[in-house]
Amino acid sequence: MQKIYVLAGAALIMAACGGSEKDYDATGTFEAIETTVFAEQSGALLSFDVNEGDMIEAARQVGLIDTTQTWLKIQQMDATKAVYQSQKPDMERQIAATRQQLAKAQQDEQRYRELVADGAAPSKMLDDATSLVKVLQKQLDAQISSLNTQLSTLNSQLSTAEVQKAQLQDMLQKCHIMTPTKGTVLEKYVERGEFVSVGKPLFKIADTESMHLRAYVTSAQLQNIKIGQQVKVFADYGDGQRKEYAGTISWISSRSEFTPKTIFTDDERADLVYAVKVAIKNDGFVKIGMYGELKL
């Protein structure tokens, strides 16, 4: 590939020397944003509908990793949640008897208070009734506190189970291999039926509709370039064949670098150049790695 770049660069120099003035200001190569899709779960690849050269839409499922074990764990977690739910105490029912005893004791206390006030009963009976009310009130408070603690513990266990189920559902979702963006499949690394592990590359995709030309300009040219500027871009097919595209400066390097060996700028004597990216809308004819020319 390096030899091809050198030969192409030499051809551009010869073409420039043959004319009185070049009709471009810089050259470079076309690039696209490439994305490598990795496996997010481990397991056998049950399906994998990907082929090199395919045009794929974004958010499309192209494969499935075995979900059996994850699905079974979700079922187990649902059963665990059901057990915790069934253990929740019916507070009102469990304290109903004590609450009724307390209400009866409070009625007796009021009756004895009236009798003692009328001199019809000894004060000890009122003291005993008051003591019973206090005892029953403490029993009721203790029951409520115990039941609240039990309920709080079960609610915490249920919340934990919910989080664990959400984690399992996320793992299940990640078994479905989705395309992160639309584009063309450049490389395919695995086949259906293979065992894949977390982090294993599955395929590489690139958005070949929105491409950019990476070119290099000198500091003298840099003063005439700004982001958002409209420029002309030519795709070089060799033998003088090229196609024009409307381009927009989308990025300018903030630091200089030495001229790449396979890149030629308008001022070929310059040692330091700046990289720029020019975005274009591809009609299908521009390919990754193809040489292009930039006219400011």
Tab-separated table of C-alpha atoms in Angstrom:
chain	number	residue	atom	x	y	z
A	1	MET	CA	0.000	0.000	0.000
A	2	GLN	CA	2.905	2.346	0.761
A	3	LYS	CA	4.234	1.848	-2.777
A	4	ILE	CA	0.874	2.798	-4.252
A	5	TYR	CA	0.799	6.034	-2.227
A	6	VAL	CA	4.334	6.948	-3.350
A	7	LEU	CA	3.554	6.288	-7.011
A	8	ALA	CA	0.356	8.315	-6.772
A	9	GLY	CA	2.230	11.164	-5.147
A	10	ALA	CA	4.887	11.079	-7.861
A	11	ALA	CA	2.171	11.271	-10.492
A	12	LEU	CA	0.796	14.415	-8.865
A	13	ILE	CA	4.251	16.023	-8.893
A	14	MET	CA	4.726	15.243	-12.585
A	15	ALA	CA	1.313	16.675	-13.401
A	16	ALA	CA	2.153	19.823	-11.485
A	17	CYS	CA	5.477	20.246	-13.273
A	18	GLY	CA	3.841	19.803	-16.675
A	19	GLY	CA	1.571	22.857	-16.303
A	20	SER	CA	2.282	26.468	-15.581
A	21	GLU	CA	0.077	26.500	-12.501
A	22	LYS	CA	-1.575	23.838	-10.376
A	23	ASP	CA	-5.358	23.907	-10.090
A	24	TYR	CA	-5.306	22.679	-6.493
A	25	ASP	CA	-3.812	23.952	-3.249
A	26	ALA	CA	-3.259	20.711	-1.330
A	27	THR	CA	-3.770	16.990	-1.615
A	28	GLY	CA	-4.560	14.221	0.802
A	29	THR	CA	-6.566	11.048	1.219
A	30	PHE	CA	-10.225	10.435	1.898
A	31	GLU	CA	-11.200	9.032	5.273
A	32	ALA	CA	-14.385	7.973	7.029
A	33	ILE	CA	-15.316	7.563	10.674
A	34	GLU	CA	-14.736	3.890	11.410
A	35	THR	CA	-16.355	2.080	14.332
A	36	THR	CA	-15.381	-1.354	15.595
A	37	VAL	CA	-18.247	-3.247	17.237
A	38	PHE	CA	-17.234	-5.476	20.141
A	39	ALA	CA	-19.054	-8.291	21.953
A	40	GLU	CA	-20.533	-7.044	25.224
A	41	GLN	CA	-21.364	-10.522	26.535
A	42	SER	CA	-19.770	-13.939	26.336
A	43	GLY	CA	-21.378	-16.934	24.684
A	44	ALA	CA	-22.014	-18.772	21.443
A	45	LEU	CA	-22.892	-16.581	18.473
A	46	LEU	CA	-26.306	-17.983	17.562
A	47	SER	CA	-26.837	-15.654	14.601
A	48	PHE	CA	-24.664	-13.139	12.762
A	49	ASP	CA	-26.052	-11.487	9.643
A	50	VAL	CA	-23.053	-9.396	8.613
A	51	ASN	CA	-21.089	-9.469	5.364
A	52	GLU	CA	-18.303	-7.223	4.176
A	53	GLY	CA	-19.633	-4.533	1.873
A	54	ASP	CA	-23.146	-4.574	3.345
A	55	MET	CA	-24.880	-1.232	3.875
A	56	ILE	CA	-26.464	-1.361	7.329
A	57	GLU	CA	-28.854	1.057	9.003
A	58	ALA	CA	-28.294	2.346	12.518
A	59	ALA	CA	-29.806	0.474	15.507
A	60	ARG	CA	-30.337	-2.691	13.474
A	61	GLN	CA	-29.873	-6.089	15.112
A	62	VAL	CA	-27.305	-8.093	13.168
A	63	GLY	CA	-26.502	-10.877	15.620
A	64	LEU	CA	-27.436	-12.691	18.818
A	65	ILE	CA	-25.264	-14.193	21.544
A	66	ASP	CA	-26.744	-17.126	23.502
A	67	THR	CA	-29.114	-15.698	26.146
A	68	THR	CA	-30.177	-18.926	27.891
A	69	GLN	CA	-28.244	-18.576	31.156
A	70	THR	CA	-29.089	-14.898	31.554
A	71	TRP	CA	-32.777	-15.557	30.899
A	72	LEU	CA	-32.824	-18.353	33.506
A	73	LYS	CA	-31.218	-16.030	36.074
A	74	ILE	CA	-33.960	-13.475	35.426
A	75	GLN	CA	-36.602	-16.142	36.089
A	76	GLN	CA	-34.808	-17.069	39.308
A	77	MET	CA	-34.720	-13.430	40.382
A	78	ASP	CA	-38.470	-13.093	39.747
A	79	ALA	CA	-39.048	-16.088	42.028
A	80	THR	CA	-36.860	-14.535	44.723
A	81	LYS	CA	-38.835	-11.301	44.529
A	82	ALA	CA	-42.084	-13.250	44.900
A	83	VAL	CA	-40.758	-14.886	48.091
A	84	TYR	CA	-39.804	-11.510	49.592
A	85	GLN	CA	-43.190	-10.086	48.652
A	86	SER	CA	-45.032	-12.976	50.322
A	87	GLN	CA	-43.073	-12.439	53.552
A	88	LYS	CA	-44.276	-8.877	53.968
A	89	PRO	CA	-46.310	-8.680	57.196
A	90	ASP	CA	-49.933	-7.563	57.263
A	91	MET	CA	-49.358	-4.964	59.923
A	92	GLU	CA	-52.962	-4.041	60.657
A	93	ARG	CA	-54.004	-7.658	61.058
A	94	GLN	CA	-51.083	-8.551	63.342
A	95	ILE	CA	-51.613	-5.627	65.694
A	96	ALA	CA	-55.427	-5.767	65.610
A	97	ALA	CA	-55.701	-7.952	68.762
A	98	THR	CA	-53.371	-5.764	70.829
A	99	ARG	CA	-55.078	-2.619	69.580
A	100	GLN	CA	-58.468	-4.069	70.632
A	101	GLN	CA	-57.144	-5.014	74.082
A	102	LEU	CA	-55.769	-1.490	74.481
A	103	ALA	CA	-59.078	0.064	73.521
A	104	LYS	CA	-60.888	-2.152	76.075
A	105	ALA	CA	-58.354	-1.257	78.776
A	106	GLN	CA	-58.757	2.468	78.053
A	107	GLN	CA	-62.536	2.132	78.406
A	108	ASP	CA	-62.098	0.332	81.738
A	109	GLU	CA	-59.687	3.021	82.905
A	110	GLN	CA	-62.218	5.744	82.124
A	111	ARG	CA	-64.997	3.870	83.895
A	112	TYR	CA	-62.893	3.307	87.032
A	113	ARG	CA	-61.880	6.982	87.010
A	114	GLU	CA	-65.552	7.941	87.138
A	115	LEU	CA	-66.290	5.378	89.861
A	116	VAL	CA	-63.366	6.545	91.989
A	117	ALA	CA	-64.482	10.143	91.553
A	118	ASP	CA	-67.948	9.168	92.828
A	119	GLY	CA	-66.434	7.189	95.726
A	120	ALA	CA	-67.938	3.958	94.374
A	121	ALA	CA	-64.609	2.167	93.840
A	122	PRO	CA	-61.173	2.109	95.528
A	123	SER	CA	-58.375	4.072	93.842
A	124	LYS	CA	-56.308	0.875	93.480
A	125	MET	CA	-58.667	-0.338	90.772
A	126	LEU	CA	-57.987	2.863	88.810
A	127	ASP	CA	-54.240	2.449	89.335
A	128	ASP	CA	-54.379	-1.138	88.047
A	129	ALA	CA	-56.413	-0.076	84.994
A	130	THR	CA	-53.998	2.772	84.225
A	131	SER	CA	-51.026	0.405	84.557
A	132	LEU	CA	-52.651	-2.081	82.156
A	133	VAL	CA	-53.211	0.672	79.581
A	134	LYS	CA	-49.535	1.616	79.759
A	135	VAL	CA	-48.410	-2.005	79.383
A	136	LEU	CA	-50.663	-2.619	76.390
A	137	GLN	CA	-49.558	0.664	74.778
A	138	LYS	CA	-45.915	-0.388	75.082
A	139	GLN	CA	-46.735	-3.814	73.643
A	140	LEU	CA	-48.476	-2.153	70.685
A	141	ASP	CA	-45.554	0.228	70.091
A	142	ALA	CA	-43.081	-2.687	70.232
A	143	GLN	CA	-45.133	-4.702	67.758
A	144	ILE	CA	-45.371	-1.783	65.341
A	145	SER	CA	-41.618	-1.131	65.607
A	146	SER	CA	-40.780	-4.805	65.009
A	147	LEU	CA	-43.129	-5.055	62.041
A	148	ASN	CA	-41.755	-1.830	60.535
A	149	THR	CA	-38.207	-3.190	60.849
A	150	GLN	CA	-39.249	-6.434	59.206
A	151	LEU	CA	-41.029	-4.540	56.431
A	152	SER	CA	-38.052	-2.249	55.887
A	153	THR	CA	-35.697	-5.236	55.620
A	154	LEU	CA	-37.933	-6.958	53.081
A	155	ASN	CA	-38.294	-3.753	51.067
A	156	SER	CA	-34.491	-3.422	50.983
A	157	GLN	CA	-34.178	-7.019	49.814
A	158	LEU	CA	-36.791	-6.367	47.134
A	159	SER	CA	-34.932	-3.254	45.979
A	160	THR	CA	-31.706	-5.242	45.779
A	161	ALA	CA	-33.471	-7.930	43.780
A	162	GLU	CA	-34.861	-5.265	41.433
A	163	VAL	CA	-31.359	-3.883	40.828
A	164	GLN	CA	-30.012	-7.384	40.195
A	165	LYS	CA	-32.842	-8.061	37.757
A	166	ALA	CA	-32.128	-4.771	35.962
A	167	GLN	CA	-28.485	-5.808	35.658
A	168	LEU	CA	-29.519	-9.155	34.189
A	169	GLN	CA	-31.901	-7.452	31.768
A	170	ASP	CA	-29.057	-5.179	30.672
A	171	MET	CA	-26.882	-8.249	30.111
A	172	LEU	CA	-29.714	-9.834	28.149
A	173	GLN	CA	-30.066	-6.720	26.002
A	174	LYS	CA	-26.337	-6.701	25.298
A	175	CYS	CA	-26.607	-10.195	23.850
A	176	HIS	CA	-28.402	-8.546	20.934
A	177	ILE	CA	-25.702	-7.186	18.636
A	178	MET	CA	-26.833	-3.797	17.302
A	179	THR	CA	-25.227	-1.469	14.775
A	180	PRO	CA	-24.200	1.796	16.491
A	181	THR	CA	-24.479	3.840	13.295
A	182	LYS	CA	-25.385	3.453	9.668
A	183	GLY	CA	-22.596	2.646	7.263
A	184	THR	CA	-20.743	0.056	5.244
A	185	VAL	CA	-19.224	-3.077	6.755
A	186	LEU	CA	-15.478	-2.883	6.148
A	187	GLU	CA	-14.275	-6.000	7.944
A	188	LYS	CA	-15.849	-9.054	9.550
A	189	TYR	CA	-13.912	-10.836	12.294
A	190	VAL	CA	-16.143	-13.725	13.427
A	191	GLU	CA	-18.616	-16.209	12.014
A	192	ARG	CA	-21.902	-17.620	13.259
A	193	GLY	CA	-21.445	-20.445	15.764
A	194	GLU	CA	-18.189	-19.162	17.209
A	195	PHE	CA	-17.789	-18.549	20.927
A	196	VAL	CA	-17.167	-14.882	21.636
A	197	SER	CA	-16.032	-13.264	24.848
A	198	VAL	CA	-16.549	-9.764	26.199
A	199	GLY	CA	-14.420	-7.289	24.257
A	200	LYS	CA	-13.879	-9.491	21.207
A	201	PRO	CA	-14.145	-7.439	17.968
A	202	LEU	CA	-17.005	-8.602	15.767
A	203	PHE	CA	-16.936	-6.277	12.755
A	204	LYS	CA	-15.895	-2.816	11.624
A	205	ILE	CA	-18.315	-0.341	10.089
A	206	ALA	CA	-17.739	3.078	8.519
A	207	ASP	CA	-20.090	5.884	7.525
A	208	THR	CA	-19.113	6.178	3.864
A	209	GLU	CA	-21.868	8.663	3.057
A	210	SER	CA	-20.302	11.456	5.120
A	211	MET	CA	-16.578	11.351	4.409
A	212	HIS	CA	-13.771	13.849	4.693
A	213	LEU	CA	-10.540	14.627	2.914
A	214	ARG	CA	-7.532	14.858	5.212
A	215	ALA	CA	-5.122	17.260	3.553
A	216	TYR	CA	-2.076	19.244	4.637
A	217	VAL	CA	-1.485	22.959	4.130
A	218	THR	CA	1.421	25.272	4.860
A	219	SER	CA	1.380	28.088	7.399
A	220	ALA	CA	1.122	30.555	4.507
A	221	GLN	CA	-2.090	28.880	3.333
A	222	LEU	CA	-3.399	28.557	6.895
A	223	GLN	CA	-4.166	32.271	7.152
A	224	ASN	CA	-6.766	31.874	4.375
A	225	ILE	CA	-8.562	28.911	5.954
A	226	LYS	CA	-11.221	28.813	8.667
A	227	ILE	CA	-13.660	26.235	9.967
A	228	GLY	CA	-16.949	26.267	8.084
A	229	GLN	CA	-15.349	27.620	4.903
A	230	GLN	CA	-16.740	26.268	1.634
A	231	VAL	CA	-14.097	24.796	-0.687
A	232	LYS	CA	-13.811	22.549	-3.735
A	233	VAL	CA	-12.695	18.954	-3.399
A	234	PHE	CA	-11.666	16.674	-6.255
A	235	ALA	CA	-11.551	12.893	-6.081
A	236	ASP	CA	-8.536	11.725	-8.089
A	237	TYR	CA	-9.156	8.540	-10.098
A	238	GLY	CA	-5.794	8.671	-11.913
A	239	ASP	CA	-4.992	9.312	-15.594
A	240	GLY	CA	-6.359	12.818	-15.221
A	241	GLN	CA	-9.799	11.527	-14.213
A	242	ARG	CA	-11.354	13.286	-11.258
A	243	LYS	CA	-14.714	14.337	-9.863
A	244	GLU	CA	-15.622	17.554	-8.078
A	245	TYR	CA	-17.455	17.756	-4.740
A	246	ALA	CA	-18.548	20.622	-2.521
A	247	GLY	CA	-16.586	20.554	0.709
A	248	THR	CA	-16.633	22.279	4.097
A	249	ILE	CA	-13.609	22.784	6.334
A	250	SER	CA	-14.616	20.878	9.485
A	251	TRP	CA	-11.341	20.720	11.423
A	252	ILE	CA	-7.939	22.406	11.494
A	253	SER	CA	-5.037	20.998	13.474
A	254	SER	CA	-3.842	23.198	16.326
A	255	ARG	CA	-0.227	22.119	15.913
A	256	SER	CA	2.156	21.644	13.022
A	257	GLU	CA	3.856	18.441	11.961
A	258	PHE	CA	6.479	17.341	9.493
A	259	THR	CA	5.218	16.782	5.969
A	260	PRO	CA	4.050	13.158	5.601
A	261	LYS	CA	6.074	11.237	3.041
A	262	THR	CA	3.056	10.463	0.871
A	263	ILE	CA	1.492	13.932	0.996
A	264	PHE	CA	2.442	16.920	-1.184
A	265	THR	CA	1.400	20.490	-0.447
A	266	ASP	CA	1.358	23.550	-2.630
A	267	ASP	CA	4.687	24.583	-1.107
A	268	GLU	CA	6.639	21.333	-1.243
A	269	ARG	CA	9.705	22.979	0.237
A	270	ALA	CA	7.936	23.497	3.582
A	271	ASP	CA	8.951	21.071	6.293
A	272	LEU	CA	6.073	21.817	8.650
A	273	VAL	CA	2.422	21.637	7.661
A	274	TYR	CA	-1.012	21.661	9.293
A	275	ALA	CA	-3.606	18.956	8.822
A	276	VAL	CA	-7.148	19.961	7.854
A	277	LYS	CA	-10.289	17.920	7.327
A	278	VAL	CA	-12.807	18.766	4.634
A	279	ALA	CA	-16.249	17.166	4.950
A	280	ILE	CA	-18.045	16.040	1.785
A	281	LYS	CA	-21.252	14.207	0.954
A	282	ASN	CA	-20.267	11.003	-0.797
A	283	ASP	CA	-22.284	9.814	-3.797
A	284	GLY	CA	-20.802	6.351	-3.595
A	285	PHE	CA	-17.807	6.910	-5.845
A	286	VAL	CA	-15.343	8.134	-3.200
A	287	LYS	CA	-13.541	5.285	-1.415
A	288	ILE	CA	-11.515	5.210	1.786
A	289	GLY	CA	-7.820	5.794	1.047
A	290	MET	CA	-8.452	7.409	-2.351
A	291	TYR	CA	-6.347	10.473	-3.183
A	292	GLY	CA	-8.066	13.824	-3.375
A	293	GLU	CA	-7.262	17.441	-4.082
A	294	LEU	CA	-8.307	20.597	-2.283
A	295	LYS	CA	-8.960	23.967	-3.932
A	296	LEU	CA	-9.337	26.888	-1.569
